[in-house]
CSV table of N, CA and C in Angstrom, one decimal:
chain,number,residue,atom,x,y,z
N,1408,UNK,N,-15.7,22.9,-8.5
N,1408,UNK,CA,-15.0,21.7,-8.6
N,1408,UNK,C,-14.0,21.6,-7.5
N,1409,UNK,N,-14.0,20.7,-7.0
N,1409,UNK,CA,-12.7,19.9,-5.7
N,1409,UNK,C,-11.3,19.1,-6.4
N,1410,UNK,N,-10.5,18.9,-5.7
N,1410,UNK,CA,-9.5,18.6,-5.9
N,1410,UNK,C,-9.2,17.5,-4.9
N,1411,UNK,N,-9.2,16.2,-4.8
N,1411,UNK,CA,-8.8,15.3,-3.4
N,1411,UNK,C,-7.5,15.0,-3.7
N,1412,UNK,N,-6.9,14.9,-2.5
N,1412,UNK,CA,-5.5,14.4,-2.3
N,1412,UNK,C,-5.6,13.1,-1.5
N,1413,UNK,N,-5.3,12.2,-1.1
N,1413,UNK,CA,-5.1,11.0,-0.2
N,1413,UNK,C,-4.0,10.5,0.4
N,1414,UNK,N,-3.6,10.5,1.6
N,1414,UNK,CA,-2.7,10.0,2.8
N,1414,UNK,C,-3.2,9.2,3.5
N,1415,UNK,N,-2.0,8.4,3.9
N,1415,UNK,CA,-2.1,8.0,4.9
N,1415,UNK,C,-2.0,6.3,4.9
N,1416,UNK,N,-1.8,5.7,3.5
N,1416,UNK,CA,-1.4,4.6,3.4
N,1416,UNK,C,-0.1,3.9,3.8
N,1417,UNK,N,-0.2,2.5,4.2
N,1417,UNK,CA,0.8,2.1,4.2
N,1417,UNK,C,1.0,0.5,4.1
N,1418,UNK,N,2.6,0.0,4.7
N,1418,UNK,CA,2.7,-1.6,5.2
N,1418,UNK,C,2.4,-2.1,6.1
N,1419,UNK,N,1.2,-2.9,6.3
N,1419,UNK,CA,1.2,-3.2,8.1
N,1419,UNK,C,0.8,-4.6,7.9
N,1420,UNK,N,0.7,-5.1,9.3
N,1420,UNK,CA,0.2,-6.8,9.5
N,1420,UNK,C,-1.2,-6.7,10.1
N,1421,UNK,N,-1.7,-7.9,9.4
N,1421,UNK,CA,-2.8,-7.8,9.7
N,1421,UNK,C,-3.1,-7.8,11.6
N,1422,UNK,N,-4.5,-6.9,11.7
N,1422,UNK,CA,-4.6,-6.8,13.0
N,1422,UNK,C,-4.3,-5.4,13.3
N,1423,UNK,N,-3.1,-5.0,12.6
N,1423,UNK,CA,-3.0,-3.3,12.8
N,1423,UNK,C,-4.0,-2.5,12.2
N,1424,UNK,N,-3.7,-1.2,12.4
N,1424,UNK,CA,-4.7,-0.2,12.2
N,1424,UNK,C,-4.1,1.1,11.7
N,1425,UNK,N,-4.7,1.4,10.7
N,1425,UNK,CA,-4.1,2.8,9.8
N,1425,UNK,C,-5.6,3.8,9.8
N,1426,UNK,N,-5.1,5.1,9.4
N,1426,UNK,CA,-6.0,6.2,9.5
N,1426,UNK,C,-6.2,6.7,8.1
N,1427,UNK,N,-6.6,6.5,7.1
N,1427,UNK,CA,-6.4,7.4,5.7
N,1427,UNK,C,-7.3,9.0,5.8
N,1428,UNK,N,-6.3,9.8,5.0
N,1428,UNK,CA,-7.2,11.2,5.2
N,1428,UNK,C,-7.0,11.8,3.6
N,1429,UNK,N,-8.0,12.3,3.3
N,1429,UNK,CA,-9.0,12.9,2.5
N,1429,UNK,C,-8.6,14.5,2.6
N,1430,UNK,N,-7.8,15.1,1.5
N,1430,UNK,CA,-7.6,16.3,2.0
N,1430,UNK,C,-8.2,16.9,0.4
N,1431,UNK,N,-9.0,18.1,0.7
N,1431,UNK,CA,-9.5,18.8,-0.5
N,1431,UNK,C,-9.1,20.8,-0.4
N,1432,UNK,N,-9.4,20.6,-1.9
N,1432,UNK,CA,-9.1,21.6,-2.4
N,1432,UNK,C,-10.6,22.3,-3.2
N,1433,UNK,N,-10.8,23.9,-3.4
N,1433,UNK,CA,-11.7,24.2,-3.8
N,1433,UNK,C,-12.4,24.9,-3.0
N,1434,UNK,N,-13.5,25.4,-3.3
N,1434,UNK,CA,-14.5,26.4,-3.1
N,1434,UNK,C,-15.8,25.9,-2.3
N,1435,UNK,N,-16.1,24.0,-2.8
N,1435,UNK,CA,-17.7,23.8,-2.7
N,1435,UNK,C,-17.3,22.4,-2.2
N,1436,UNK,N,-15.9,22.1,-1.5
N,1436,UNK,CA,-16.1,21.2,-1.1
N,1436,UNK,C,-17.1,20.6,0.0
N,1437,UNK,N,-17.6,21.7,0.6
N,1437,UNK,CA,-19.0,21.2,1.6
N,1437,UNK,C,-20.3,20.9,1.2
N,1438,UNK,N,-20.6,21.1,-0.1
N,1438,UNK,CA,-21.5,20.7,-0.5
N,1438,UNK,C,-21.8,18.9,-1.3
N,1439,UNK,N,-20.3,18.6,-1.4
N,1439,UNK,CA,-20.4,17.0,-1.7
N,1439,UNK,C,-20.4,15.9,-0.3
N,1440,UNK,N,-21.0,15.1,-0.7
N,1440,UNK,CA,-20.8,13.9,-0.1
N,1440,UNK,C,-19.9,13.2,-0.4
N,1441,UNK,N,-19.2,12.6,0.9
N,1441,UNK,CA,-18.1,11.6,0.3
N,1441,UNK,C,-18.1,10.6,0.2
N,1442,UNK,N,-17.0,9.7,-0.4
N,1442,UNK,CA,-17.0,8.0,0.1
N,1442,UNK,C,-15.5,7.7,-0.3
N,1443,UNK,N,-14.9,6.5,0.6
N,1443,UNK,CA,-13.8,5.7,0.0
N,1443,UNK,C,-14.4,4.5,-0.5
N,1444,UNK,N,-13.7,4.4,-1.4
N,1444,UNK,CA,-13.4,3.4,-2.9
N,1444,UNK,C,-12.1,2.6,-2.4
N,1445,UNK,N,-12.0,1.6,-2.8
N,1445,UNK,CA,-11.1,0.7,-2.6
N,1445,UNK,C,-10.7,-0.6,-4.1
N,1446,UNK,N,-9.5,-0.4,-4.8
N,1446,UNK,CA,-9.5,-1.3,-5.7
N,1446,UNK,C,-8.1,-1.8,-5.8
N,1447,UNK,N,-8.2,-3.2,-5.6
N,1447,UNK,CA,-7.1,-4.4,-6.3
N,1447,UNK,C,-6.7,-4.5,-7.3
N,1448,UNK,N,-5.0,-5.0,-7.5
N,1448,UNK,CA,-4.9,-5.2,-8.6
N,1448,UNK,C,-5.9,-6.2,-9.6
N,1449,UNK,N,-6.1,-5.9,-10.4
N,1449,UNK,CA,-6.9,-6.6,-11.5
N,1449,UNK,C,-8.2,-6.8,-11.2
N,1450,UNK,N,-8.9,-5.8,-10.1
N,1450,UNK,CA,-9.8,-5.9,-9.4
N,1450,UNK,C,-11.0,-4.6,-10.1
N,1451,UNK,N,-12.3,-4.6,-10.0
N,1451,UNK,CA,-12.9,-3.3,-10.1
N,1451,UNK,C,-12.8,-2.5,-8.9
N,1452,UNK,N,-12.9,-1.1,-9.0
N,1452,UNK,CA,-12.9,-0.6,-7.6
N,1452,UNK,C,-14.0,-0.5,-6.8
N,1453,UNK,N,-14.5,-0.9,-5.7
N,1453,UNK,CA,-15.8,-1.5,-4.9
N,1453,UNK,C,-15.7,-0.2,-4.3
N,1454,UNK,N,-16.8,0.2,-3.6
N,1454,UNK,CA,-17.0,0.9,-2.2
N,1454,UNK,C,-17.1,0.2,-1.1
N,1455,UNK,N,-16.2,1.5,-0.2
N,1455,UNK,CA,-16.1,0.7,0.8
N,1455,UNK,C,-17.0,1.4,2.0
N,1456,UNK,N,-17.0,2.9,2.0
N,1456,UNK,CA,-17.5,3.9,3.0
N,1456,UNK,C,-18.3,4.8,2.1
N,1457,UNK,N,-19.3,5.8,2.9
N,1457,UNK,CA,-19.6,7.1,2.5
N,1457,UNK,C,-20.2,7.8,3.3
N,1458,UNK,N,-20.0,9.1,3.2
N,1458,UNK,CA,-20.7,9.8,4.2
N,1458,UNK,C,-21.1,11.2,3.9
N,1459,UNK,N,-22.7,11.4,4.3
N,1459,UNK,CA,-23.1,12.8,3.7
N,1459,UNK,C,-23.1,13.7,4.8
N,1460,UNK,N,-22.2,15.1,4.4
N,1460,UNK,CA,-22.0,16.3,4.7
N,1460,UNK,C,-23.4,17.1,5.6
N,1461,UNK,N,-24.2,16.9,5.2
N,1461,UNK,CA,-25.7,17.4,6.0
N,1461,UNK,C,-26.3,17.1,6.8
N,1462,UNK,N,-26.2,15.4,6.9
N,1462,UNK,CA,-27.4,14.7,7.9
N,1462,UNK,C,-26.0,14.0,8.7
N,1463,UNK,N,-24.7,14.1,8.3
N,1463,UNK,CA,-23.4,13.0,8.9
N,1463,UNK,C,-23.9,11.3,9.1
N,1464,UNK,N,-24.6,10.9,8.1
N,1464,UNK,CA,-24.9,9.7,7.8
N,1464,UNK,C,-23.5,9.6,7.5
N,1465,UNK,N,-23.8,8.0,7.7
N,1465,UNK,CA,-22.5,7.0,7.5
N,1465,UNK,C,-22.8,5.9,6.6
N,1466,UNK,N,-22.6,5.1,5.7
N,1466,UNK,CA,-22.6,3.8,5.4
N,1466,UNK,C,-21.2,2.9,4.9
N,1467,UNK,N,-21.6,1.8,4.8
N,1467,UNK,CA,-20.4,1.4,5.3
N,1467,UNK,C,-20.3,-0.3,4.1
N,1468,UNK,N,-20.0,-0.7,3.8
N,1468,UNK,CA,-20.1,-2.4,3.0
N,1468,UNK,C,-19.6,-3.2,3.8
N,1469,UNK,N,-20.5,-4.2,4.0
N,1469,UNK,CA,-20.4,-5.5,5.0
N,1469,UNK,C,-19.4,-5.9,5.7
N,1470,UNK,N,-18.2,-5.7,4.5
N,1470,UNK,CA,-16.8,-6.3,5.0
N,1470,UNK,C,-16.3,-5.6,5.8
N,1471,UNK,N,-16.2,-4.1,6.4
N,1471,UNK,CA,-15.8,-3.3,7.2
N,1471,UNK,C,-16.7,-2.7,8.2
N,1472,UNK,N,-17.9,-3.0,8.5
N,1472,UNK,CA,-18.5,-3.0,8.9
N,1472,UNK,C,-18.0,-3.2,10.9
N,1473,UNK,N,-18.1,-2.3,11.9
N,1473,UNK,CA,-17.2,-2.4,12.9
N,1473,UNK,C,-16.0,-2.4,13.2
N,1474,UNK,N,-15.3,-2.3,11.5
N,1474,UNK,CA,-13.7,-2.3,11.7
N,1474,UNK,C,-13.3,-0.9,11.1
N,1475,UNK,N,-14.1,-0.3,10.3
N,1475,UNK,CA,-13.9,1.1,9.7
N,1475,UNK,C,-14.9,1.9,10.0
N,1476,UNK,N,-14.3,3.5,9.9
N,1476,UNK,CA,-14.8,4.3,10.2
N,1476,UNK,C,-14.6,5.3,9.5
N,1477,UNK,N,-15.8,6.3,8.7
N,1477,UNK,CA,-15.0,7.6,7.6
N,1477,UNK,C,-16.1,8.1,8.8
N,1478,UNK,N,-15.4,9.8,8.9
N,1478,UNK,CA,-15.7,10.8,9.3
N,1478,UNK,C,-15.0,11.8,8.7
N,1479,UNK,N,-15.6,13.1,8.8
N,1479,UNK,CA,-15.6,14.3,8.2
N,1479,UNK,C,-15.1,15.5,8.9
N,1480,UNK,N,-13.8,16.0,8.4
N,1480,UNK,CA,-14.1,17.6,9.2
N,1480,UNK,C,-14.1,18.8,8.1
N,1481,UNK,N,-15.1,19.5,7.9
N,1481,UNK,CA,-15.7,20.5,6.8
N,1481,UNK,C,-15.0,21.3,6.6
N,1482,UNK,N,-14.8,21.8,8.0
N,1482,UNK,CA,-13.7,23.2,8.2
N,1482,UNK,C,-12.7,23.0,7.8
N,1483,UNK,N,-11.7,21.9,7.9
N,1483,UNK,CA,-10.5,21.3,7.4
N,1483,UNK,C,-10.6,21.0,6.0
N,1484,UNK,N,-11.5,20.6,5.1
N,1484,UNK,CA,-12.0,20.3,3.7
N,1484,UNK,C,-11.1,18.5,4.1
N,1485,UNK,N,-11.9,17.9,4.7
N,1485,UNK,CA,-11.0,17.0,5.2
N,1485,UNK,C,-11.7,15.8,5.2
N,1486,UNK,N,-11.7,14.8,4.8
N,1486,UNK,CA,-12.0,13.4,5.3
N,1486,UNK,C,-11.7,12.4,5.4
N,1487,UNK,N,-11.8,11.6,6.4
N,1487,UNK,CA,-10.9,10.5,7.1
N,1487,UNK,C,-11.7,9.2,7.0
N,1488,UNK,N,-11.2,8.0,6.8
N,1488,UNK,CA,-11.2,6.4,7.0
N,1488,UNK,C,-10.3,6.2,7.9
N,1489,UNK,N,-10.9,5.5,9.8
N,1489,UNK,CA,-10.3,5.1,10.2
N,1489,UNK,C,-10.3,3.9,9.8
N,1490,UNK,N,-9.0,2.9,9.8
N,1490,UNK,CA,-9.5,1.3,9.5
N,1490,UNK,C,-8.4,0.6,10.7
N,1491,UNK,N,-9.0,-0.2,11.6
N,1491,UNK,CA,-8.9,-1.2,12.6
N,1491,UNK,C,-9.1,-2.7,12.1
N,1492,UNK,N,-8.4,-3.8,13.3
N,1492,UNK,CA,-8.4,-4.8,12.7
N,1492,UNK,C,-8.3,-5.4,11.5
N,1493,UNK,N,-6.7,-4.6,10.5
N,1493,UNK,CA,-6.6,-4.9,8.9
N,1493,UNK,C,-6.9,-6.5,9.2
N,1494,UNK,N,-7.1,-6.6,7.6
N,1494,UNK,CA,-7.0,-8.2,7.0
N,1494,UNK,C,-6.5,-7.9,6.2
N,1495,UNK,N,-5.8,-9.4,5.1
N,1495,UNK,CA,-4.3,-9.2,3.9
N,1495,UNK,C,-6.0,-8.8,3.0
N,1496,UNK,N,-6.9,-9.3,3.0
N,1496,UNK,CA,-8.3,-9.1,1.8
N,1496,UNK,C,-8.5,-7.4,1.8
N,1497,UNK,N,-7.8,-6.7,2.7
N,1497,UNK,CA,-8.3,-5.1,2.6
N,1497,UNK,C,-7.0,-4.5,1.7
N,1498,UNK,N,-6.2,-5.4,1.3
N,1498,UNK,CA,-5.3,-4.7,0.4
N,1498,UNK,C,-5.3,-4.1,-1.1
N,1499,UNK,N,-5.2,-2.8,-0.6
N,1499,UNK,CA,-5.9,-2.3,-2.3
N,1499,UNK,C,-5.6,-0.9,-1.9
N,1500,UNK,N,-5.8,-0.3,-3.5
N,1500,UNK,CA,-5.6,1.4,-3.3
N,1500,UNK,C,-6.7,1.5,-2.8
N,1501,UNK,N,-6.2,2.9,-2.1
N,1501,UNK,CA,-7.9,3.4,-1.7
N,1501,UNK,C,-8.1,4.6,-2.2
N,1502,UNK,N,-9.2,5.2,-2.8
N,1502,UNK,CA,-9.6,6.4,-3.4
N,1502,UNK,C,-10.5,7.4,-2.6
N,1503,UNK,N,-10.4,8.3,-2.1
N,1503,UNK,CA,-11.1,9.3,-2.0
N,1503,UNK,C,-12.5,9.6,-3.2
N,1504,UNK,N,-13.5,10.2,-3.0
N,1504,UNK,CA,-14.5,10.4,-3.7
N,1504,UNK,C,-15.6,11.6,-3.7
N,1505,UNK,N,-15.6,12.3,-4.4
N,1505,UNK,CA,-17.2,13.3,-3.8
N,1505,UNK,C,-18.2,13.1,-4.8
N,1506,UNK,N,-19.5,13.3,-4.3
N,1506,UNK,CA,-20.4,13.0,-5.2
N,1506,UNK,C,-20.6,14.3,-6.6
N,1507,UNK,N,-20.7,13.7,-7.7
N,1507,UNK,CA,-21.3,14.7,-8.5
N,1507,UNK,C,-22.6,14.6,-9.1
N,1508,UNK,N,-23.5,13.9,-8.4
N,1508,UNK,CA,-24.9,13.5,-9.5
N,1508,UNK,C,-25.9,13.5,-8.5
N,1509,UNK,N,-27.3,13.8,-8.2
N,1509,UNK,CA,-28.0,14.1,-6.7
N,1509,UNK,C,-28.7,12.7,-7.5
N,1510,UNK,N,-29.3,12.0,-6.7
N,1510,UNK,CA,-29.9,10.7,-6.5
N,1510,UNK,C,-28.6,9.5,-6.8
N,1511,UNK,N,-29.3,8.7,-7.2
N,1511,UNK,CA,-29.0,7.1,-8.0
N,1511,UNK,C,-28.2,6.4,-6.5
N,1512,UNK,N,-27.0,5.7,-7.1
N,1512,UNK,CA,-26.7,4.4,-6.1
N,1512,UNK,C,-25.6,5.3,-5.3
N,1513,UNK,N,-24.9,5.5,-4.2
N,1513,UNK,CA,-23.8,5.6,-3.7
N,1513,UNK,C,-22.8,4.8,-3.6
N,1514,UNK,N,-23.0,3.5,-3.8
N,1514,UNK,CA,-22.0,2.8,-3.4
N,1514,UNK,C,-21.6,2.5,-4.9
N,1515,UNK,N,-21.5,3.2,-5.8
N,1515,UNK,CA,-21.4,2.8,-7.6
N,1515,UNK,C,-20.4,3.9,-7.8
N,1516,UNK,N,-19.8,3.7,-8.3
N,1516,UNK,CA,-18.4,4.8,-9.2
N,1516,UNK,C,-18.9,6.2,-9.5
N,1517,UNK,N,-20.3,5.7,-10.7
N,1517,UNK,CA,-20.7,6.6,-11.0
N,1517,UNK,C,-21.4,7.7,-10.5
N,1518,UNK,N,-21.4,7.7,-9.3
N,1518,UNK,CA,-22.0,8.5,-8.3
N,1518,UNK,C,-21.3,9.9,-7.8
N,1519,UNK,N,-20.1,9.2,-8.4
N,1519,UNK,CA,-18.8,10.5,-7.9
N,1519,UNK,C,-18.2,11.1,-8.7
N,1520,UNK,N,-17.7,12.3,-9.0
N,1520,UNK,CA,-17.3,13.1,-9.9
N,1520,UNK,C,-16.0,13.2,-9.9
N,1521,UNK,N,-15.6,13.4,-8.6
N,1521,UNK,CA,-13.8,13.6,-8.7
N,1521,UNK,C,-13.4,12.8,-7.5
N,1522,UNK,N,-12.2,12.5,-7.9
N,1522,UNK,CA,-11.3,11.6,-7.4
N,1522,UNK,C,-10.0,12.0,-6.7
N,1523,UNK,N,-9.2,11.3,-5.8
N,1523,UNK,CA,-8.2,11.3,-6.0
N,1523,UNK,C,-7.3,10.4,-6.6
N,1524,UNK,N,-5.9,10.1,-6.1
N,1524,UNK,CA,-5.2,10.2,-7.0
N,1524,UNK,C,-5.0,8.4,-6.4
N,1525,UNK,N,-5.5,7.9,-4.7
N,1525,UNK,CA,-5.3,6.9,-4.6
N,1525,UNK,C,-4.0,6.8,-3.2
N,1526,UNK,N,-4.3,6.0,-2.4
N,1526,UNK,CA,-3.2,5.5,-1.7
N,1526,UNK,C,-3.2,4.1,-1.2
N,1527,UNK,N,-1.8,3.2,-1.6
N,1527,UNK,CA,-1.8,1.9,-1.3
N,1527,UNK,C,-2.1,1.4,0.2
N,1528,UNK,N,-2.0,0.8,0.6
N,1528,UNK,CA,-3.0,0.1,2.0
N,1528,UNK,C,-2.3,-1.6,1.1
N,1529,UNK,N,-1.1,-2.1,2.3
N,1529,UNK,CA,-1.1,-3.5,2.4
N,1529,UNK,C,-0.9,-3.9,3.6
N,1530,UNK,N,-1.5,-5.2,3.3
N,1530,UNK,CA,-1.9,-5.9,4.6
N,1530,UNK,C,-1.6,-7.2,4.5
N,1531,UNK,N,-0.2,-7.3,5.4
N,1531,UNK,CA,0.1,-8.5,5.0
N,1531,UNK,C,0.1,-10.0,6.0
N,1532,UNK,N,0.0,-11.0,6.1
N,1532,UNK,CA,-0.7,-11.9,7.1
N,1532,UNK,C,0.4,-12.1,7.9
């Protein structure tokens, strides 16, 4: 089992650019896949990124598409969301994620076993 912590949130206007990082704890963190989650108040929490540890596939959801970036460093137990070109619509916590279940959907909650704890991201116009 892993442990995520999340940094790297903040206040900015749109147009600016923030880095969030993914810091883990544990034994087996190289064997999960990751992703960032992102959820609004009164919102469900959507996917936004994910990326698997083996092949360094990336995917990504339409709306960030060219504007974000998650990348991985193993050795660090570490993973990063760059995000460029904010909009006020990308305001929301954002969650770190590893997978715990081998098949099904990736971009679904249930795909992930542990969490972190969350960091805010506003973006304001």
């Amino acid at each position: 089992q892993v442990q995520l912590v999340e940094s790297g949130g903040g206040l900015v206007q749109a147009g600016d650019s923030l880095k969030l990082s993914c810091a883990g704890s544990g034994r087996t963190f190289s064997a999960y896949a990751m992703a960032w989650f992102r959820q609004a108040p009164g919102k469900e929490r959507d996917f936004v990124a994910a990326i698997t540890w083996s092949g360094g596939n990336t995917y990504y959801t339409d709306s960030v598409k060219g504007r974000f970036t998650i990348s991985r460093d193993n050795a660090k137990n570490t993973v990063y969301l760059q995000m460029n070109s904010l909009k006020p619509e990308d305001t929301a916590v954002y969650y770190c994620a590893a997978q715990g279940v081998i098949g099904g959907d990736y971009r679904a909650t249930s795909h992930y076993s542990v969490w972190g704890q969350g960091t805010q991201v506003t973006v304001s116009s």
